[in-house]
XYZ file of C-alpha atoms in Angstrom:
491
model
C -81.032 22.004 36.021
C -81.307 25.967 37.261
C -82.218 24.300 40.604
C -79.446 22.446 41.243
C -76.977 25.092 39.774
C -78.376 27.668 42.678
C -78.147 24.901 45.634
C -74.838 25.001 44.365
C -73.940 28.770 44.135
C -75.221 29.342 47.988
C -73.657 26.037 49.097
C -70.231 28.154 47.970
C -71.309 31.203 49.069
C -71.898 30.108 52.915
C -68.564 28.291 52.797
C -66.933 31.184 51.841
C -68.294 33.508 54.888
C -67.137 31.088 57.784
C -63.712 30.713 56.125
C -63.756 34.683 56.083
C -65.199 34.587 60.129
C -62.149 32.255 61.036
C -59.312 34.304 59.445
C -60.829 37.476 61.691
C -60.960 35.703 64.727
C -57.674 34.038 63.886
C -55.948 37.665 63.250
C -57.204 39.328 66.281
C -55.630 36.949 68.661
C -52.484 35.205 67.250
C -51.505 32.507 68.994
C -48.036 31.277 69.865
C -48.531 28.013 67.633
C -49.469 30.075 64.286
C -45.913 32.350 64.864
C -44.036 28.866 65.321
C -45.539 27.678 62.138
C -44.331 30.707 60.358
C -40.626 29.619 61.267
C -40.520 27.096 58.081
C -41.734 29.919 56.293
C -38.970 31.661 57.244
C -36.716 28.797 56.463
C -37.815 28.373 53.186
C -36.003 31.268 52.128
C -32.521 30.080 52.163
C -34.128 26.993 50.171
C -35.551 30.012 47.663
C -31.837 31.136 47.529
C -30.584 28.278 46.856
C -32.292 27.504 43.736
C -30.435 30.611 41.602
C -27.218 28.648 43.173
C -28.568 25.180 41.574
C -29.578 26.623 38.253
C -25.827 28.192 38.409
C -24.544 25.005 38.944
C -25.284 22.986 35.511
C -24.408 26.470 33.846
C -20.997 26.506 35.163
C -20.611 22.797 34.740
C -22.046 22.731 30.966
C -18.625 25.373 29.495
C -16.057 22.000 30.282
C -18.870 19.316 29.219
C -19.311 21.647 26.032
C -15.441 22.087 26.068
C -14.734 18.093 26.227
C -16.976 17.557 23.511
C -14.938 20.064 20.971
C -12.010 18.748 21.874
C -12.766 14.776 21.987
C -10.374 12.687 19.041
C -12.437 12.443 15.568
C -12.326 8.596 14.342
C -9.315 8.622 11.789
C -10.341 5.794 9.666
C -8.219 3.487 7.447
C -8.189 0.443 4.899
C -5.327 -1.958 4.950
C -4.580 -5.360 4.103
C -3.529 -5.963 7.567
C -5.070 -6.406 10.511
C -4.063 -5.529 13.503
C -6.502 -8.079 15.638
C -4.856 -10.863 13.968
C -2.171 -12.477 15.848
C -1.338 -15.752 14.451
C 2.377 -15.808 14.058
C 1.744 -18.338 10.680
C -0.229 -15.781 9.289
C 1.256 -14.414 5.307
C 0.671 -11.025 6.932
C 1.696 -11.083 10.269
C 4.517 -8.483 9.762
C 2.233 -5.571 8.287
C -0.454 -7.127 11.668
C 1.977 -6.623 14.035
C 3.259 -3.328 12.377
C -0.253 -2.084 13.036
C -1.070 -3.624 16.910
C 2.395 -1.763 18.058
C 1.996 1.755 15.631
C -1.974 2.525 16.169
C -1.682 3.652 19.951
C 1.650 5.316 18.920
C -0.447 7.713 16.343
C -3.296 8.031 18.823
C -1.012 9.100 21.511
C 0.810 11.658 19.159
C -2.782 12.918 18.266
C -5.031 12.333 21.436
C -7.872 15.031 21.807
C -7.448 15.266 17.820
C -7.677 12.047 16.064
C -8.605 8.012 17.167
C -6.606 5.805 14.483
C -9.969 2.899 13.406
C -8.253 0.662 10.727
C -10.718 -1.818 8.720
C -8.799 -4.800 7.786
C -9.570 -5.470 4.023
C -9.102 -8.111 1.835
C -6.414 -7.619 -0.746
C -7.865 -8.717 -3.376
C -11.028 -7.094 -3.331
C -10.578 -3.960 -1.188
C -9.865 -1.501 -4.536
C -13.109 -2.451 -6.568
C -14.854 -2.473 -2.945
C -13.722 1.227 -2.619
C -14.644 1.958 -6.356
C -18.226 0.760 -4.908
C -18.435 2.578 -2.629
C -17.266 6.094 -3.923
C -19.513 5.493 -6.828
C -22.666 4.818 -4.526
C -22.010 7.498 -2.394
C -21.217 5.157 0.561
C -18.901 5.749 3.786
C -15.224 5.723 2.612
C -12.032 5.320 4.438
C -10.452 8.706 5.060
C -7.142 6.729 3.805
C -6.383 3.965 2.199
C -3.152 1.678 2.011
C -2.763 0.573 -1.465
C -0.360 -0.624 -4.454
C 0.390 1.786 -7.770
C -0.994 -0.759 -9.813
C -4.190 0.206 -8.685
C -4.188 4.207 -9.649
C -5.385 3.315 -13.188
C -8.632 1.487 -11.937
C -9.083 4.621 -9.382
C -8.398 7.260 -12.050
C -10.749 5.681 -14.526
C -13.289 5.657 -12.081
C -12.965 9.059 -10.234
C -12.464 7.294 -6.780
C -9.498 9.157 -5.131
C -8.454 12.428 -5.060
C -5.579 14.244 -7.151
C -2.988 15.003 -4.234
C -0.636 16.591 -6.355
C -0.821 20.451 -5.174
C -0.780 19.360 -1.472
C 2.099 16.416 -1.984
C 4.705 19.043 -3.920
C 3.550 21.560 -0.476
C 5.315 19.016 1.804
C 8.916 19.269 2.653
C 9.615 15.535 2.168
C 8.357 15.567 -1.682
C 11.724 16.933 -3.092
C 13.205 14.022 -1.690
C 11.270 11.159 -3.055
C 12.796 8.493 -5.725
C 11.734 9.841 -9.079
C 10.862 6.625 -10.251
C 8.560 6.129 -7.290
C 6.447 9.677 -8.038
C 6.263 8.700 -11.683
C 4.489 5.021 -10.649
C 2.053 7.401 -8.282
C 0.955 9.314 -11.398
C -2.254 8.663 -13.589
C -2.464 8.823 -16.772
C -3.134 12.536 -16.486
C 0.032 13.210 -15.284
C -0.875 14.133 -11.938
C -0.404 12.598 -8.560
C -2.787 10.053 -6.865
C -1.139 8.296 -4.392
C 1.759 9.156 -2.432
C 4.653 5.963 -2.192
C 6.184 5.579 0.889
C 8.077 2.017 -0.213
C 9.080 0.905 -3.340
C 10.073 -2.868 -4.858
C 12.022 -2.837 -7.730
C 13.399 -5.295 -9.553
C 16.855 -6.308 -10.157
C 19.304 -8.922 -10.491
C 20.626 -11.682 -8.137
C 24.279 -12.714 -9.316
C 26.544 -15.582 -7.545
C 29.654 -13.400 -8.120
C 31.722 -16.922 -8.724
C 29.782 -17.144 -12.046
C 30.481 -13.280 -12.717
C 32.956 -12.159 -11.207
C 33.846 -9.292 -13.288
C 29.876 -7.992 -12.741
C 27.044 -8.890 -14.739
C 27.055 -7.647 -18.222
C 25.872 -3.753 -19.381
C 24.806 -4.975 -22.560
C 23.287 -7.662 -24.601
C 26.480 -8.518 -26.423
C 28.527 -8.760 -23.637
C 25.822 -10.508 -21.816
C 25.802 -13.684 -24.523
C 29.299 -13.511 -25.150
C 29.715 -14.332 -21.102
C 26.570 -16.961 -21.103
C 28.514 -18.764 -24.071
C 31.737 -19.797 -21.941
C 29.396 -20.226 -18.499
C 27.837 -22.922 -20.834
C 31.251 -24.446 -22.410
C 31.540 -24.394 -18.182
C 28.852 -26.371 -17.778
C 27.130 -23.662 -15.909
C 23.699 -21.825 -17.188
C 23.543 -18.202 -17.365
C 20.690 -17.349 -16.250
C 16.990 -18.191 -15.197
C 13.947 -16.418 -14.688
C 10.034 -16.924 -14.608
C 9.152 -17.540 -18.313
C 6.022 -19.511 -17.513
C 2.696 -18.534 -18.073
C 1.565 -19.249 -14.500
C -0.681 -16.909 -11.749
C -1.948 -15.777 -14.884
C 0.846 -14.618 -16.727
C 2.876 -13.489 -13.634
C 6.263 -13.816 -15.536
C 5.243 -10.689 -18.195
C 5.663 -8.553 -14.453
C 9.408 -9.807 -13.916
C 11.895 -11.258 -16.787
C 9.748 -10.221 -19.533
C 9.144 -6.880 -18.998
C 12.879 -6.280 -17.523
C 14.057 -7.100 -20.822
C 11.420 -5.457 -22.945
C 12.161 -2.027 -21.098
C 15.868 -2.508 -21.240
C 15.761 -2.447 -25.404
C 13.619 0.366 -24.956
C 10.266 -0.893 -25.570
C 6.799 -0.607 -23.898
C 3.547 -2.223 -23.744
C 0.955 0.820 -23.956
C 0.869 4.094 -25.751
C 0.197 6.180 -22.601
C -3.785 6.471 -23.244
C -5.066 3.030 -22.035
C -3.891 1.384 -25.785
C -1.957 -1.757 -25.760
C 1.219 -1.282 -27.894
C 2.948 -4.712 -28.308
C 4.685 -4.239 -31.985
C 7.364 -2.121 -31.751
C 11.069 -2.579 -33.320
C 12.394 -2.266 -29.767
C 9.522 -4.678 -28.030
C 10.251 -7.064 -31.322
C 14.470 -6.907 -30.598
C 14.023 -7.723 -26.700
C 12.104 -11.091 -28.048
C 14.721 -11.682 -30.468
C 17.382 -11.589 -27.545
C 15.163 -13.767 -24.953
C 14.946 -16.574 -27.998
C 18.459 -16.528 -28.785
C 18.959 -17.191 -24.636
C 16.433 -19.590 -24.755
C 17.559 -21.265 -28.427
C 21.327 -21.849 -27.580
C 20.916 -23.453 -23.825
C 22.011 -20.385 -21.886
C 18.665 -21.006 -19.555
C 17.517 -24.386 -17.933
C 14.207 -25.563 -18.994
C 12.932 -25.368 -15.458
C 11.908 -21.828 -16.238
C 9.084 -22.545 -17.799
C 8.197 -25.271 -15.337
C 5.989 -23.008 -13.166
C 5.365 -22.886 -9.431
C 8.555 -20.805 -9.122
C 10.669 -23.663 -9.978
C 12.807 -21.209 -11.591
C 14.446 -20.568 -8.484
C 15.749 -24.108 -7.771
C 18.489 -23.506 -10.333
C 19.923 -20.169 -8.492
C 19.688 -21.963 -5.545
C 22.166 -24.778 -6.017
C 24.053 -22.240 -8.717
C 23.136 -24.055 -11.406
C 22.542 -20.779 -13.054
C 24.625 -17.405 -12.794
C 22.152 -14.762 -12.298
C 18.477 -14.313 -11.228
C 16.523 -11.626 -12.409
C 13.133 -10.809 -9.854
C 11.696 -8.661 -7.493
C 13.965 -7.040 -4.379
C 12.268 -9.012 -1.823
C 12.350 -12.874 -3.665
C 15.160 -12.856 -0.957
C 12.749 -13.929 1.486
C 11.595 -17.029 -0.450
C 15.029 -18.336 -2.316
C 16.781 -20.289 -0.050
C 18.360 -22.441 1.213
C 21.479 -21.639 -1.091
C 24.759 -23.450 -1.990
C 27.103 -21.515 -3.403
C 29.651 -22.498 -6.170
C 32.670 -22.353 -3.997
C 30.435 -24.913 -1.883
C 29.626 -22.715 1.143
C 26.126 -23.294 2.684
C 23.437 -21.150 3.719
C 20.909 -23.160 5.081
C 19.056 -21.846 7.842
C 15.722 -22.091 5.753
C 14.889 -18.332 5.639
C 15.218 -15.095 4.213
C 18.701 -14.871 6.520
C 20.291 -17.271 4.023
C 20.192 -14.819 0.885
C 21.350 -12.248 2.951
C 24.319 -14.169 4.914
C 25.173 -14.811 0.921
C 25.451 -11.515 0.147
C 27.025 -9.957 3.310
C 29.829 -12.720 2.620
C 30.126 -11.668 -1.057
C 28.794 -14.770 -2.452
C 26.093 -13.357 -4.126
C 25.462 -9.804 -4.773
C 23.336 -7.235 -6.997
C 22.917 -5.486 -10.067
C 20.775 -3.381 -12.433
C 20.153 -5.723 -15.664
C 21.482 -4.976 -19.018
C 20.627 -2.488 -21.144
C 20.933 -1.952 -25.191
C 22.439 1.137 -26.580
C 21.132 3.899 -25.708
C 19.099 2.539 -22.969
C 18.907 2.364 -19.430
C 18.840 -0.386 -17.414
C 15.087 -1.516 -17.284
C 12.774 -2.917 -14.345
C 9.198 -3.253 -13.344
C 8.558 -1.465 -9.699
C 5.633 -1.406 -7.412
C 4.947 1.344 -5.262
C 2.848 0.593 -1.839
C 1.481 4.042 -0.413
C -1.533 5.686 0.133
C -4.288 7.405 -1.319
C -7.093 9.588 0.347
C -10.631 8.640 -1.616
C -13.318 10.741 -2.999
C -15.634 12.008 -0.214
C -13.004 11.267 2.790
C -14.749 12.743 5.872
C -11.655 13.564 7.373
C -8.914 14.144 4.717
C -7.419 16.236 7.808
C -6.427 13.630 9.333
C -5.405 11.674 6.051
C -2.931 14.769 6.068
C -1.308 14.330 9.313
C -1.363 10.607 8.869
C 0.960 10.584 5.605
C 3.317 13.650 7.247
C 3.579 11.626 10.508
C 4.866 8.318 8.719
C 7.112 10.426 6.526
C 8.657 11.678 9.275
C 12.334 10.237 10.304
C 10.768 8.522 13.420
C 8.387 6.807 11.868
C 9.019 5.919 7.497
C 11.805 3.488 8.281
C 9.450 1.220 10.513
C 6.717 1.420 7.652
C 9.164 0.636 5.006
C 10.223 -2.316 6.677
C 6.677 -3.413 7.610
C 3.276 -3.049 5.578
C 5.740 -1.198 3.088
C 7.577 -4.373 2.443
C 10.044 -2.671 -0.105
C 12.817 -0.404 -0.355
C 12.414 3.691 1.253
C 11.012 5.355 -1.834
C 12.345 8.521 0.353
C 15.728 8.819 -0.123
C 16.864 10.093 3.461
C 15.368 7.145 5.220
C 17.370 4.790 2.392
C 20.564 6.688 5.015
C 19.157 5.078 7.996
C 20.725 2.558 10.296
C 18.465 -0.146 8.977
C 19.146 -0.084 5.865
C 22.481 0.165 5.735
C 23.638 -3.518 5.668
C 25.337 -4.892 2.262
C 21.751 -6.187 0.805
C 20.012 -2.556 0.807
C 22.929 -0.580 0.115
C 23.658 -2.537 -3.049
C 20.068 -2.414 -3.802
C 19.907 1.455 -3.785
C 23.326 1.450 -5.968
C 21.188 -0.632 -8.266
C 18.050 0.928 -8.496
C 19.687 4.215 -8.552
C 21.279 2.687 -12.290
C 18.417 1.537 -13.253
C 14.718 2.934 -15.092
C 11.938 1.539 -13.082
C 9.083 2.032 -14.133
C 4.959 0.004 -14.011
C 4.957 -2.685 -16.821
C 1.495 -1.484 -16.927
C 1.758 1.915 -18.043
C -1.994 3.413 -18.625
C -3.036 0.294 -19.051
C -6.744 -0.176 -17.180
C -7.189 -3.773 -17.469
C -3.894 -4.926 -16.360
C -4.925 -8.816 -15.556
C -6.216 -8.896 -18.932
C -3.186 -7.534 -20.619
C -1.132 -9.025 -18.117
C -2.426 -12.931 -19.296
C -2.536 -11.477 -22.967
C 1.105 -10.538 -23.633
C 2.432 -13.179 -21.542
C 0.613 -15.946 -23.210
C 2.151 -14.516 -27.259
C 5.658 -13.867 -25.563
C 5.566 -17.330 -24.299
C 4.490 -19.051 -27.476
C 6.897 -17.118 -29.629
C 10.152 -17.706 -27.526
C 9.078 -21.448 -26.118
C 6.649 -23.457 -28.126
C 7.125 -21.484 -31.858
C 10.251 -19.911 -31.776
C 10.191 -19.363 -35.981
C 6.721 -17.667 -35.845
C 6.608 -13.850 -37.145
C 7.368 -11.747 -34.115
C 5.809 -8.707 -35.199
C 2.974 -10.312 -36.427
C 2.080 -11.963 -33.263
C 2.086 -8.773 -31.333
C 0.005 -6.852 -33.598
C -2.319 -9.581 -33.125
C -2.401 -9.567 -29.254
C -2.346 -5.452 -28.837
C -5.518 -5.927 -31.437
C -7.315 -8.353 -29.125
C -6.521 -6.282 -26.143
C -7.658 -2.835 -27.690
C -11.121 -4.026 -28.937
C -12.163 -3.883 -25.991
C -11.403 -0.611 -24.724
């Protein structure tokens, strides 16, 4: 081994010498080609220069990149019922579908460089216990979400949205919200969790021919008037007083009735509260209706067969929900005049004519007119990544451009804000008697703080409907105090 290591050491060594004999020789007498070879040495300094100018380059160009980037729209992201991808014309929802295809690139052109409107179709029936899922496991959450009051209860209970109260009464619009429509916004706290945008009261439908004087302001004028409509041949009234969709009819008729004598179905802290004097009275009345022929039988028929005997006038008055307008038709009136172009037009040709028009329902003394009311608005949910945007979302439909167009599309109700109820749209004989009528009238959620409101819905409709229609003589009182028991034991 030292061996080779020392052939090695002078093999270097002598290599080294005759490089260092060539570079003498080669420095005493330069030649013309070595000084032309130095010429790309001399070029290669503009190419040195250069290179500060390149790494410039990506500096200067990284301030807009890095400028783009802070100011590039934030995904705004939504739950509605709708969706805006769906464009069958059959389609239930095709007016809240085509609300959204025309209004999302409206909102992302009022906010570009801030916020990208991303809605997530949802189905209606499941999309509130989906978001109670997914608040409660800490999931990704719409920053908004397009909803009904009916659901604030299951929200409250459950700690999935937040309390907007402090930042709602901040807005200049609040003052002017229906009272009534705040109120059905409102948990059972007292404090606000969704904000309403459109409301749907109930009311009555009257063929003015059958009352021409009005419809009645109280229960004794009310029978005294169904009593010669009947020696007319001609029924009073009808209503849904079946026990179908689950005891649908407690949400309309019933609970008209029950909050017009003053009564109520909870006790304000998720207790069912059926037996009261006032709830007991309002039953009393609805027999006596029922009892002396002053309704047709059809409303207990089901299937909305109710409405058959207010379409050929048959019966006087219809109390239901604002918009049954689009579904009761065609009509004949009792002065024989037609309105039978199939659609929602025909109930409103009947009322801009004066054939038909509306009215709060009764009330007993001391009372206001009563009425069940949903509210559709929105509600921001607990961990919202951008309740910014939520924010600018609810002021921009609030604003005169754009709450009219909502109202009359996902909203699918009445302007819960009272300046849009001025505009041009809704001035035509059907909403302007419908504001006149709401404004006399108590709305209010059947529902109260009630938490399980399918339960309590199917509950109280099934007693009211066996004490009025299949055991009129059965103990009232007893009978409720039975159901609100049921109900209770399982809070």
């Amino acid at each position: 081994m030292p061996s080779i290591t020392n052939k090695k050491l002078y093999g270097w060594l002598i290599l080294f010498v005759l490089a260092f004999a060539l570079a003498a020789c080669g420095g005493a007498a330069p030649e013309p080609p070595p000084a032309e070879e130095a010429a790309p040495a001399e070029e290669a300094a503009p190419a040195e220069e250069a290179a500060p100018a390149e790494e410039a380059a990506p500096a200067e160009e990284a301030a807009p990149a890095e400028e783009a980037a802070a100011t590039e729209a934030q995904d705004f992201i939504t739950w509605y019922q709708y969706d805006q991808n769906n464009e069958d014309p059959a389609s239930d929802e095709r007016v809240g579908n085509e609300y959204l295809r025309n209004t999302i690139p409206l909102f992302n052109e009022a906010f570009a460089g801030k916020w990208n409107w991303v809605n997530q179709p949802k189905a209606f029936d499941q999309m509130a216990t989906e978001l109670v899922a997914a608040v409660q496991a800490g999931g990704e959450v719409p920053d908004l979400f397009e909803g009904q009051s009916n659901m604030i209860n299951l929200f409250y209970r459950n700690g999935t949205v937040q309390d907007l109260t402090a930042w709602a009464e901040a807005q200049p619009w609040f003052a002017d919200l229906d009272p009534n429509a705040v109120d059905a916004c409102k948990g059972p706290d007292g404090n606000l969790y969704c904000i309403p945008v459109a409301e749907r009261p109930h009311l009555v439908y009257v063929w003015k021919d059958r009352y021409p004087d009005g419809f009645p302001k109280t229960p004794e004028e009310f029978l005294t008037k169904a009593e010669a409509l009947k020696q007319e041949g001609v029924y009073a009234i009808t209503f849904f007083g079946s026990t179908d969709f689950d005891g649908e009819g407690l949400t309309r008729f019933i609970w008209t009735t029950l909050a017009s004598f003053g009564g109520t179905l909870d006790d304000g802290q998720g207790n069912m509260v059926l037996n009261t004097p006032e709830n007991v009275a309002a039953i009393e009345f609805i027999r006596e209706i029922v009892a002396k022929g002053y309704a047709p039988e059809i409303v207990f028929a089901g299937g909305f067969q109710e409405e058959e005997a207010f379409k050929d006038a048959s019966a006087g008055a219809f109390p239901t929900g604002l918009f049954g307008y689009r579904y009761v038709n065609p009509l004949t009136a009792p002065n024989g005049t037609k309105y039978e172009k199939g659609s929602a037009e025909d109930m409103l040709d009947a009322i801009a004519a004066g054939d038909v028009y509306l009215s709060p329902f009764l009330a007993a003394e001391g009372q206001k007119p009563g009425c069940s009311v949903e509210v559709n608005g929105f509600v921001i949910p607990v961990g919202a990544q951008n309740p910014e945007a939520a924010y600018d979302y609810i002021n921009w439909i609030m604003s005169p451009e754009q709450n009219a167009e909502w109202v009359l599309g996902p909203g699918g109700g009445f302007p819960a804000l009272k300046a849009t109820q001025t505009d041009e749209v809704f001035q035509t004989p059907f909403y302007q008697q419908a504001a006149e009528a709401v404004a006399n009238s108590a709305c209010r959620p059947w529902y109260g703080s009630l938490e399980r409101t399918p339960e309590a819905q199917k509950l109280a409709m099934a007693t009211i409907y066996k004490l009025i229609k299949e055991d009129p003589t059965a103990d009232i009182a007893e009978a409720l105090a039975a159901t609100e028991a049921e109900y209770n034991a399982g809070n």
